[in-house]
Short mmCIF file of C-alpha atoms and ligand atoms in Angstrom, two decimals:
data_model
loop_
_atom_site.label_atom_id
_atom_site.label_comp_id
_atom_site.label_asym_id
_atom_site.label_seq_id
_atom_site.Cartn_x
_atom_site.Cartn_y
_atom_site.Cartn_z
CA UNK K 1334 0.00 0.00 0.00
CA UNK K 1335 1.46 3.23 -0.55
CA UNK K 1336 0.74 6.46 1.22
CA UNK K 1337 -1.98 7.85 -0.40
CA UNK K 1338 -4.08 4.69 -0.05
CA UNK K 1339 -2.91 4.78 3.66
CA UNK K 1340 -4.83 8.67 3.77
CA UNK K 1341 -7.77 6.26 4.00
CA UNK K 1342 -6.66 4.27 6.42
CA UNK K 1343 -7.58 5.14 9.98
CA UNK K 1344 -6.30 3.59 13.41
CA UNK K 1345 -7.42 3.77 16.71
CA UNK K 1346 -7.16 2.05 20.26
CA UNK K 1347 -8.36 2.41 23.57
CA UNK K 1348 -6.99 0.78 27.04
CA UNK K 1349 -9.24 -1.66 28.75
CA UNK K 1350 -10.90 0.64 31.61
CA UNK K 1351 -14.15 -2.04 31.44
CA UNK K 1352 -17.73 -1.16 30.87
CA UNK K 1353 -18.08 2.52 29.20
CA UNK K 1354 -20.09 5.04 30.21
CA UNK K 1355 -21.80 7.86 28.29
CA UNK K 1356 -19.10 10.00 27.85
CA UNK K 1357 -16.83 7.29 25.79
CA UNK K 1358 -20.59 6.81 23.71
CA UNK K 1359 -20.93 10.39 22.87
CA UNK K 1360 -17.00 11.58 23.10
CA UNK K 1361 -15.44 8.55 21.33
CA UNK K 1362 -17.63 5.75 20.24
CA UNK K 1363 -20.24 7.64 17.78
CA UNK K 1364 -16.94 8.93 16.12
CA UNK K 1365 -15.91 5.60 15.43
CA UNK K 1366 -19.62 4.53 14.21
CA UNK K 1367 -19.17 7.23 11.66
CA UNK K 1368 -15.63 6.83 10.26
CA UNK K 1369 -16.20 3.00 10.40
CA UNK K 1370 -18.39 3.83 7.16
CA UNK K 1371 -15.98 6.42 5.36
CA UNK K 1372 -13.09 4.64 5.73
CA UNK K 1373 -10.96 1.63 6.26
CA UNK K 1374 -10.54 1.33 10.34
CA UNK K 1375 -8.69 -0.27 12.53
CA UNK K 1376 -10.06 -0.15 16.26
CA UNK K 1377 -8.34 -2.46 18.88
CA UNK K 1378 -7.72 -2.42 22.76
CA UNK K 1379 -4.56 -1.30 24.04
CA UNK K 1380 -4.00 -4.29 26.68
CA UNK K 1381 -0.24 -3.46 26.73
CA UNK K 1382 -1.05 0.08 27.37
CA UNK K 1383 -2.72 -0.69 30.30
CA UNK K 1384 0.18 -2.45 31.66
CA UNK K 1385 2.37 0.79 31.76
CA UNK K 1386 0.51 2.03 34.68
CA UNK K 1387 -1.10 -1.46 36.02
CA UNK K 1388 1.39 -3.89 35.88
CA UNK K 1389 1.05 -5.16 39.92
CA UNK K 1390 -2.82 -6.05 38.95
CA UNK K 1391 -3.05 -7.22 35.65
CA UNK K 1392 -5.40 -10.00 36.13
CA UNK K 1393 -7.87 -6.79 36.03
CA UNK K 1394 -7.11 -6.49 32.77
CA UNK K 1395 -8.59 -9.59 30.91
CA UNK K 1396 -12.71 -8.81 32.21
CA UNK K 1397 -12.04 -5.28 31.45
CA UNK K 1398 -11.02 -6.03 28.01
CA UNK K 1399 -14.14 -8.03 26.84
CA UNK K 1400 -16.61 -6.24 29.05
CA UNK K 1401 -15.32 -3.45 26.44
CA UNK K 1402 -15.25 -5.22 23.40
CA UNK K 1403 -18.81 -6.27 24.20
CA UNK K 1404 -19.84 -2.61 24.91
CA UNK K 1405 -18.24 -1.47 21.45
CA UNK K 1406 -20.31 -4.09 19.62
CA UNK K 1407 -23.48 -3.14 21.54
CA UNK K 1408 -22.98 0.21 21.15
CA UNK K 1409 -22.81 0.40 17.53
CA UNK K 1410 -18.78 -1.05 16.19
CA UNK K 1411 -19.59 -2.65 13.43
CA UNK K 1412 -17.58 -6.19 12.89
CA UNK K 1413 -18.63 -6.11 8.90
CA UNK K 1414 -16.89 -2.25 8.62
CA UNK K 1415 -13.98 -2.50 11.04
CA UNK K 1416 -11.36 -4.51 11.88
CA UNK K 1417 -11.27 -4.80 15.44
CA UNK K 1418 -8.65 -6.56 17.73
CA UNK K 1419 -6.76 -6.96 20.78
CA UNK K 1420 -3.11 -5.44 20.45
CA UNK K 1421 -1.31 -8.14 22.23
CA UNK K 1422 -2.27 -10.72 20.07
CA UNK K 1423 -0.46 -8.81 17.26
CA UNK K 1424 2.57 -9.66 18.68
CA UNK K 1425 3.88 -7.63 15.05
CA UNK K 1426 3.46 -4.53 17.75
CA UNK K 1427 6.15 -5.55 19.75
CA UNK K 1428 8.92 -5.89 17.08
CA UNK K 1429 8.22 -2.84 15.85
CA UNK K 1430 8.35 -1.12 19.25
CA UNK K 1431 11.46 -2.40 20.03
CA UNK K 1432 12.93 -1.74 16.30
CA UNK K 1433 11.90 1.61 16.56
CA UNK K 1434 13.21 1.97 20.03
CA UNK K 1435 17.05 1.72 18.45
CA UNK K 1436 16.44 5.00 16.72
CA UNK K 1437 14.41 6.90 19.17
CA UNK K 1438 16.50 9.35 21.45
CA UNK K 1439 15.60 9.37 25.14
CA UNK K 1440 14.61 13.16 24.98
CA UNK K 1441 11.67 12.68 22.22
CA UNK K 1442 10.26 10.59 24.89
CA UNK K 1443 11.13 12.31 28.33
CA UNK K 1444 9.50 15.65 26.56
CA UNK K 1445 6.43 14.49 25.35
CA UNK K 1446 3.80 16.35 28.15
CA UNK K 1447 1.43 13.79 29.07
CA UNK K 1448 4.71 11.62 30.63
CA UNK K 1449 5.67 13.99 33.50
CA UNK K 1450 2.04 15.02 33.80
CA UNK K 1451 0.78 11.23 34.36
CA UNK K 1452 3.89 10.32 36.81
CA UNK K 1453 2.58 13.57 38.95
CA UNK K 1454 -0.93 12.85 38.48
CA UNK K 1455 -0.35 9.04 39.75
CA UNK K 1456 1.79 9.97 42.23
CA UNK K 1457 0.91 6.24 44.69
CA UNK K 1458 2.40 4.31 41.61
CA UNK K 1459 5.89 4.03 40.66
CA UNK K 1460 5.77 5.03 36.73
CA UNK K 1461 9.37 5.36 36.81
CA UNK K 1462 9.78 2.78 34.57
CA UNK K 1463 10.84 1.36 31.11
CA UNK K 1464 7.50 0.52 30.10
CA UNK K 1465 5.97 3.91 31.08
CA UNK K 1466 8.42 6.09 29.40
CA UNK K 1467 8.08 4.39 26.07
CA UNK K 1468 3.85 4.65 26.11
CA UNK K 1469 4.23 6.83 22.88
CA UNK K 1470 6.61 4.87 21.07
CA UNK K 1471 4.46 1.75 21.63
CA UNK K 1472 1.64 3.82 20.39
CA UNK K 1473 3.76 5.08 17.62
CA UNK K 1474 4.18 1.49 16.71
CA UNK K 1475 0.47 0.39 16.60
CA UNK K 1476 -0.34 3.13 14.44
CA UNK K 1477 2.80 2.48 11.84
CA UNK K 1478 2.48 -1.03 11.70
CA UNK K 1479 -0.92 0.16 9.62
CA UNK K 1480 0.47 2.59 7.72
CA UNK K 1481 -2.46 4.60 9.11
CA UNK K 1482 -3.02 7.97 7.87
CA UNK K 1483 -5.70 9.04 10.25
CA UNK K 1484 -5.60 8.99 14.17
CA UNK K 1485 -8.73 10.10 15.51
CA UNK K 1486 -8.13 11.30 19.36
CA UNK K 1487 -8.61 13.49 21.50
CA UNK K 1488 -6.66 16.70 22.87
CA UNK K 1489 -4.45 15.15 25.16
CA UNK K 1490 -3.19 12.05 22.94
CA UNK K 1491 -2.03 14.66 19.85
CA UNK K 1492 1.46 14.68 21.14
CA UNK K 1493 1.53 11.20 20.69
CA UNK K 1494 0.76 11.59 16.87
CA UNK K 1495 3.46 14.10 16.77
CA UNK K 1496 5.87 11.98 18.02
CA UNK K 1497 4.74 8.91 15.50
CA UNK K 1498 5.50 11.50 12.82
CA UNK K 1499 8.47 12.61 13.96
CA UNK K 1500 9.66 8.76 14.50
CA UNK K 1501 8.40 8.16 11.32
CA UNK K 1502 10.45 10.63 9.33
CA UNK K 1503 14.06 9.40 11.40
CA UNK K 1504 12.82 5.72 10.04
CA UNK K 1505 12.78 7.14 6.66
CA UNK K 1506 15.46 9.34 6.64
CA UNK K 1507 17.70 6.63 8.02
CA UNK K 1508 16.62 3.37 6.42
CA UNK K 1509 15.16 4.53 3.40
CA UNK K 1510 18.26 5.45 2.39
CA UNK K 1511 19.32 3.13 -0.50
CA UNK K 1512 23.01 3.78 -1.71
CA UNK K 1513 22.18 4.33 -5.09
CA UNK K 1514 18.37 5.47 -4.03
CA UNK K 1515 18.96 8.63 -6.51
CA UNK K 1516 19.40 6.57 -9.54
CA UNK K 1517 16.95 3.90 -8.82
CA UNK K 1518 14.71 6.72 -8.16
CA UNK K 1519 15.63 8.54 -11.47
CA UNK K 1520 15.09 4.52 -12.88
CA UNK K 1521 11.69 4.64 -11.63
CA UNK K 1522 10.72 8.11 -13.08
CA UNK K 1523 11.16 6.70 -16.65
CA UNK K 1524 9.20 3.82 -16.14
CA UNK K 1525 6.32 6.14 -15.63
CA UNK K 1526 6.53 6.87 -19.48
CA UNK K 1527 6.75 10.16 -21.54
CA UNK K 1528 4.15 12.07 -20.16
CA UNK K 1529 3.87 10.66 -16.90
CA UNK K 1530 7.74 11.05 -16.18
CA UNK K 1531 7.55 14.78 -17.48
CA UNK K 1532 4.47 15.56 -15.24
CA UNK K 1533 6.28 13.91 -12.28
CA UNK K 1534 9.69 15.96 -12.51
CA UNK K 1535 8.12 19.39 -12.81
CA UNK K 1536 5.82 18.81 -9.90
CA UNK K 1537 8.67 17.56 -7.66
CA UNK K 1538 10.25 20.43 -8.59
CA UNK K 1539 7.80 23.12 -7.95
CA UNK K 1540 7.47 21.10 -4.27
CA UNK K 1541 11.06 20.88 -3.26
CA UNK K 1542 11.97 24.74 -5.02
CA UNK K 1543 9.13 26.37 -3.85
CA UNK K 1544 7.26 24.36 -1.44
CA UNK K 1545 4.06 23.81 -3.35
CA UNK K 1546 1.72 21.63 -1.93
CA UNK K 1547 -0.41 21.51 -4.65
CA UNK K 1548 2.13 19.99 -6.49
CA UNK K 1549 2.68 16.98 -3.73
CA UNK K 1550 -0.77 16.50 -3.57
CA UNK K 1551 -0.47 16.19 -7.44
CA UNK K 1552 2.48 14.04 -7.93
CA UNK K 1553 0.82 11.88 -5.18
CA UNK K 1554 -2.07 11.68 -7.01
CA UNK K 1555 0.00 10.72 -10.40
CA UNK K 1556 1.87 7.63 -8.63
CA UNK K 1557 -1.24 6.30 -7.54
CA UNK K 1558 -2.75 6.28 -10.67
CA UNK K 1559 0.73 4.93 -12.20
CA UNK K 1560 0.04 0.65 -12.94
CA UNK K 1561 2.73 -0.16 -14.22
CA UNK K 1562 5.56 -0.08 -11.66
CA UNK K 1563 6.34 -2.12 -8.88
CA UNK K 1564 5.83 -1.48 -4.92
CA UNK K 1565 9.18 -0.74 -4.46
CA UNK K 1566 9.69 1.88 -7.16
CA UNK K 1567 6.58 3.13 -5.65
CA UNK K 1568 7.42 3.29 -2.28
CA UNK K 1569 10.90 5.65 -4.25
CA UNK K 1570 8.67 7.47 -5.84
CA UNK K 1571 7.10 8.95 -3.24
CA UNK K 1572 9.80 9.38 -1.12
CA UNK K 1573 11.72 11.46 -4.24
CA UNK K 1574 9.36 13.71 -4.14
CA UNK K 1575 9.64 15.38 -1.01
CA UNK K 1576 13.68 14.20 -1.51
CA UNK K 1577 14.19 12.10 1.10
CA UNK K 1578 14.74 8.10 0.80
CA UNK K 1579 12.16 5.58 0.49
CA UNK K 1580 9.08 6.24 1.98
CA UNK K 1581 8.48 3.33 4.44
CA UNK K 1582 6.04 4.69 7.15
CA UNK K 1583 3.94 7.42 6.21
CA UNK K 1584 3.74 10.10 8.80
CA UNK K 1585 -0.06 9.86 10.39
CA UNK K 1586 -2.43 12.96 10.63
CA UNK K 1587 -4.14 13.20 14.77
CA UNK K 1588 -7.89 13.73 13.17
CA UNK K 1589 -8.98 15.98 16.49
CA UNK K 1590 -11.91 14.46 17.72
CA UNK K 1591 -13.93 17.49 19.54
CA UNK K 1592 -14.48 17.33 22.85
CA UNK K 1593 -17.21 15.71 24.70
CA UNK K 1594 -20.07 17.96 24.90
CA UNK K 1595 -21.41 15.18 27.46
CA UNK K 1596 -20.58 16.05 31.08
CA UNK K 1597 -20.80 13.96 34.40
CA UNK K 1598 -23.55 14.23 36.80
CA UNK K 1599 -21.56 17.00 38.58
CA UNK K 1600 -20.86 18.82 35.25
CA UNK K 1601 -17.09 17.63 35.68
CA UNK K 1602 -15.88 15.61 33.05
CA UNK K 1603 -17.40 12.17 33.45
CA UNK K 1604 -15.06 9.43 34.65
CA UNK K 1605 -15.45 5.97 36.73
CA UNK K 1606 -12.67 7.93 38.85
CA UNK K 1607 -15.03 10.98 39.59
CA UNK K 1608 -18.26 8.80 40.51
CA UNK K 1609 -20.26 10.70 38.38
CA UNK K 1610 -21.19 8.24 35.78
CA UNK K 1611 -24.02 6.69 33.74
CA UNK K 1612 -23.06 3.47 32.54
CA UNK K 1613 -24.02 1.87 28.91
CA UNK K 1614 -25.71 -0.91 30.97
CA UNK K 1615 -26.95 1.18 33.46
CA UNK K 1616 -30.59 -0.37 34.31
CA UNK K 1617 -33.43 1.89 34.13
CA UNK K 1618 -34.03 2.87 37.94
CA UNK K 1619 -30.32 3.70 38.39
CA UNK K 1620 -30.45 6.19 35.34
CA UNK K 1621 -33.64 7.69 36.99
CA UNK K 1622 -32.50 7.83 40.40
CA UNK K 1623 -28.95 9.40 39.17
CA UNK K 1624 -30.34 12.09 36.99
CA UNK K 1625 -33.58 12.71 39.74
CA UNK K 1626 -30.39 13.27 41.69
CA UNK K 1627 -27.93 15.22 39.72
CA UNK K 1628 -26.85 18.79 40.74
CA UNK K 1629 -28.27 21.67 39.05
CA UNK K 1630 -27.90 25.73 39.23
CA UNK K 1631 -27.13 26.21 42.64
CA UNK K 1632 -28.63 29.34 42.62
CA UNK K 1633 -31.94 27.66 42.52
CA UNK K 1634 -32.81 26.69 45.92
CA UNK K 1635 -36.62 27.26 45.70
CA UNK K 1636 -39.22 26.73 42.41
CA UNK K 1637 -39.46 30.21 42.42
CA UNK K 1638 -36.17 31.17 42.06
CA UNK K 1639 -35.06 31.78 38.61
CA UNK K 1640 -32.23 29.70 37.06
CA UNK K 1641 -29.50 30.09 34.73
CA UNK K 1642 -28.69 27.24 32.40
CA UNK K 1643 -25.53 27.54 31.36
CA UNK K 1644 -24.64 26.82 35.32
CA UNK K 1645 -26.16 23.81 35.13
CA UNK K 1646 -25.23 20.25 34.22
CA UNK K 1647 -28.85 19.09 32.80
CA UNK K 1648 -28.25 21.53 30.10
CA UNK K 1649 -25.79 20.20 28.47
CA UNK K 1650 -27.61 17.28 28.66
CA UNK K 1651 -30.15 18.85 27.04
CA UNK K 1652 -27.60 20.07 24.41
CA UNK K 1653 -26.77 16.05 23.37
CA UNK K 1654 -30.35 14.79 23.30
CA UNK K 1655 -32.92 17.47 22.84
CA UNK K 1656 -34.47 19.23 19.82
CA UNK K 1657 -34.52 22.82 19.29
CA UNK K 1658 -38.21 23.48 20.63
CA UNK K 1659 -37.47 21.57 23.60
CA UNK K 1660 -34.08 23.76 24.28
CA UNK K 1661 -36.03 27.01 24.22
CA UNK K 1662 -38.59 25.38 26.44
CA UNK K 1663 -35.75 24.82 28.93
CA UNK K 1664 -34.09 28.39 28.42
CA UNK K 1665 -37.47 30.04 28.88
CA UNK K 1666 -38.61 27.85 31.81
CA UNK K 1667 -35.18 28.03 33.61
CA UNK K 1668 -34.64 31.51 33.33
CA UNK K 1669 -38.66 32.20 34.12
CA UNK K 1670 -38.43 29.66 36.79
CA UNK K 1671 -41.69 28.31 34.90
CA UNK K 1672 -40.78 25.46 34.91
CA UNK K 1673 -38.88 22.72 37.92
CA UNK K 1674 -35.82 21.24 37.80
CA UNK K 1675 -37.43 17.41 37.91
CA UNK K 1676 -39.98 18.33 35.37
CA UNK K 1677 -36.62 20.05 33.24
CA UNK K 1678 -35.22 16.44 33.61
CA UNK K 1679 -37.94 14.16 32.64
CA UNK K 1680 -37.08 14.53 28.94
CA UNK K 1681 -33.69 13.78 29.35
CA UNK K 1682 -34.53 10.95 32.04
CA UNK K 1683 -36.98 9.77 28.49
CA UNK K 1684 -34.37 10.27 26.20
CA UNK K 1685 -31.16 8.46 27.66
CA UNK K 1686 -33.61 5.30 29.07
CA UNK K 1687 -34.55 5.05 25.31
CA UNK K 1688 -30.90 5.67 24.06
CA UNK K 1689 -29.48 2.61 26.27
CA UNK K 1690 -32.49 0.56 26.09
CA UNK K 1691 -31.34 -0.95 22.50
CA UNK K 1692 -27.44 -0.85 23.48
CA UNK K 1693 -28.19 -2.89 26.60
CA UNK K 1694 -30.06 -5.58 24.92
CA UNK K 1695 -27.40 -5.99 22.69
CA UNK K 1696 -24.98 -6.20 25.38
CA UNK K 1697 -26.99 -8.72 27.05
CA UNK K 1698 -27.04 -11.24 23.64
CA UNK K 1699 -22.80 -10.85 23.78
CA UNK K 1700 -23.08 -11.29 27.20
CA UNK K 1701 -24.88 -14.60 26.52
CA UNK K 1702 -23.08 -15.82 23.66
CA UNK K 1703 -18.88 -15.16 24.29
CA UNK K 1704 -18.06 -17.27 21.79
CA UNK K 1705 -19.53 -15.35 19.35
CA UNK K 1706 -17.53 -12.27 20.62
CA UNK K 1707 -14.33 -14.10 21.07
CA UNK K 1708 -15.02 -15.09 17.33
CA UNK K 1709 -15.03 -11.50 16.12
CA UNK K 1710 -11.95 -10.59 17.60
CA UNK K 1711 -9.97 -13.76 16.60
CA UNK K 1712 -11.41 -12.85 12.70
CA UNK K 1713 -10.43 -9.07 13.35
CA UNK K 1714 -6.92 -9.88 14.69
CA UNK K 1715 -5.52 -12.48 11.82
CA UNK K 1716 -6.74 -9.80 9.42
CA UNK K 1717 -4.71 -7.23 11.57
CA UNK K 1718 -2.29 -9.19 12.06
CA UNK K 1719 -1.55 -9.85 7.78
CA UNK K 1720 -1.50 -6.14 7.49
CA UNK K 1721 1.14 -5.72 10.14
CA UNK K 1722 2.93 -8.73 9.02
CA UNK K 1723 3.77 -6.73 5.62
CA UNK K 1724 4.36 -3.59 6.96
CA UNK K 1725 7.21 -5.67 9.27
CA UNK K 1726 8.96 -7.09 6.21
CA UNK K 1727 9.36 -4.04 4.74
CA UNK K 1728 10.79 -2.42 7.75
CA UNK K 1729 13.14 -5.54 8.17
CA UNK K 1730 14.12 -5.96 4.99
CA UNK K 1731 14.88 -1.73 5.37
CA UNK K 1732 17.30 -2.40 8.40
CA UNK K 1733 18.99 -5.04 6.58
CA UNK K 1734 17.26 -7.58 8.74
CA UNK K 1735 15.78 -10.52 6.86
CA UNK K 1736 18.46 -12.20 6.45
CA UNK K 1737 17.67 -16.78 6.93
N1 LIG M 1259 -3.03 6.13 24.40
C1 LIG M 1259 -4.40 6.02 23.94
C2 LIG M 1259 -5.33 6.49 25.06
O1 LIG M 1259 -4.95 6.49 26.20
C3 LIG M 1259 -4.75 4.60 23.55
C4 LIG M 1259 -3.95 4.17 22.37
C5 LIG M 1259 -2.96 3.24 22.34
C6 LIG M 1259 -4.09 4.65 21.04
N2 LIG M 1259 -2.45 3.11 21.09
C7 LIG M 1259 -3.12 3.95 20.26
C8 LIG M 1259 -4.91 5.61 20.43
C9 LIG M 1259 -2.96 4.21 18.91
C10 LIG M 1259 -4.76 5.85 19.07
C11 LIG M 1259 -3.77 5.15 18.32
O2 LIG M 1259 -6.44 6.84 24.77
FE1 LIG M 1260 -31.02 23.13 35.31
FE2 LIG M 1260 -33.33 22.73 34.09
FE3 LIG M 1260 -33.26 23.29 36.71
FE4 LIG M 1260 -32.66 25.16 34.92
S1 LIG M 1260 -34.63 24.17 35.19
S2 LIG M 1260 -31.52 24.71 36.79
S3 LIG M 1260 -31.64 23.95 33.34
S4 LIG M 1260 -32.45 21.48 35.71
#
């Protein structure tokens, strides 16, 4: 595959942290549901990841893993569009990790933010390990063992994608590096034929003298279209144009996913951590009882006082799951105080009860039937694990490694 196919191509993982909750539905999970459809994705659980920072308890890990796998699958992951898998049983991961842990200097890693920030934040463990500081290089290697040219995360992981690029472009720049790339390279060009070859040159060089990117995106464009040359000259091909050696691992694009506009029950971010969570298999009276019970305005100790929505969690609530008419119903009431803060729920009491009904019966049939989830994943990972198996013999054969 070369890169522009690989634009297509998006990865992304998750650690095991169990049963989700409605903020991983609505900040994470409907994202996937969508991009499942417009492209090729690769979604897996990050069971190594979670060892970084739990490795004195990881018999945890294995019940948090399927419990959620099965929530993805009830919630919407779709086996049919995506590939879906548990990272450890690509052990292709691990080679790569450790490959690209030759090249990587100490520094790339001791300066990405979220290390020094998650060592402070978990100050009762001892994350000053091995493991821990090379998180983002193991994450660098999940998403280049798929050539994937979409990441779709969140704020706080888009160092890590910066890092995968910059890891990327040292791989390249050091192993892509054939002695006599230039000439091959020149080799290739002709094989592209008259017009092609003449089309090619000028738009490499209106890139590399003047930076256009309209001309990359072009000549990218060209080479995919090209039939009649091999992988290899290819893989030159694209790497000639921005000058450097062989492209082997394209450098990945973060694709930002917003953040959640669904809070906790205390308008705080919702996490298991925080107990301020509704869960995906939450059963009806719970959701009741914890939104009857959630916090709103504080200002509003009496009906008659007035209210202000945008102090109050049920609003944004209100903002996920309610239509326009109902919105200004809210405003008007809330601000009016015509209207009380249980009655202001009831709608949104309606609407998630109705949202989780489907998703829990779902759940329920995986529940029952293991095998049939165990049977996804094990079809999901040997069809990961062929991808990652090509992208490994490329960057062996690149460090002058396949060698009988
Ligand atoms: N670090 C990510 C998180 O905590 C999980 C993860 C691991 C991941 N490998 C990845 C995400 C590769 C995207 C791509 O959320
Ligand atoms: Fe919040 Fe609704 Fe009560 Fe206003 S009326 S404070 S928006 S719950």
């Amino acid at each position: 595959m070369n890169s522009v196919d690989s634009q297509q191509r998006v990865l992304s993982g998750m650690r095991p942290t169990g049963r989700l909750h409605l903020g991983h539905y609505h900040g994470v999970i409907k994202n996937w549901i969508k991009l499942q459809h417009e492209y090729e994705c690769f979604l897996f659980v990050a069971d190594w990841h979670a060892l970084t920072t739990d490795y004195d308890n990881p018999q945890t890990i294995e019940a948090h893993v399927w419990d959620m796998v099965i929530d993805w699958l009830a919630a919407g992951v779709s086996p049919s569009a995506a590939t879906l898998f548990i990272q450890s049983k690509v052990p292709e991961h691990a080679e790569l990790h450790l490959l690209l842990s030759m090249m990587t200097p100490l520094g790339w890693l001791e300066r990405v933010p979220s290390y020094k920030d998650m060592q402070e934040n978990l100050r009762e463990k001892d994350l000053d390990t091995y493991g821990f500081l090379g998180y983002p290089l193991l994450q660098s290697a999940d998403i280049l063992i798929y050539r994937a040219g979409s990441v779709p995360v969140g704020a706080d992981q888009v160092a890590h994608v910066e890092l995968t690029r910059e890891v990327a472009r040292r791989f390249n720049y050091l192993y892509g590096r054939e002695p006599d790339f230039v000439e091959l390279a020149e080799e290739a060009v002709k094989k592209m034929g008259k017009k092609g070859a003449k089309l090619y040159s000028s738009l490499r060089k209106s890139y590399q003298e003047e930076g256009d990117q309209e001309a990359l995106l072009k000549a990218q464009a060209l080479l995919k279209e090209q039939q009649n040359i091999t992988l290899g000259d290819r893989e030159r091909l694209f790497g000639y144009i921005e000058g450097s050696g062989k492209m082997i691992l394209p450098e990945p694009q973060a694709l930002l996913t917003e953040a959640a506009k669904m809070p906790g029950l205390d308008g705080r971010k919702m996490s298991k951590s925080y107990n301020n969570i509704i869960s995906l298999r939450e059963v009806d009276d719970d959701i009741m009882q914890k939104l009857k019970t959630m916090p709103t305005d504080p200002a509003r100790v009496r009906l008659s006082d007035p209210g202000d929505p945008d102090k109050c969690p049920v609003w944004q609530f209100h903002q996920v799951y309610s239509d326009e008419s109902m919105c200004t119903w809210v405003k008007e009431g809330c601000l009016s105080a015509g209207i009380g803060c249980l009655e202001c729920k009831k709608p949104v009491i309606d609407a998630v009860v109705a949202e989780l009904r489907p998703i829990k019966e779902k759940a329920r049939q995986f529940e029952e039937n293991p095998s049939s989830v165990r049977a996804i994943i094990a079809e999901g990972t040997e069809k990961a694990r062929d991808v990652a198996k090509e992208t490994l013999d490329d960057v062996r054969q690149a460090m002058g490694l396949n060698y009988r």
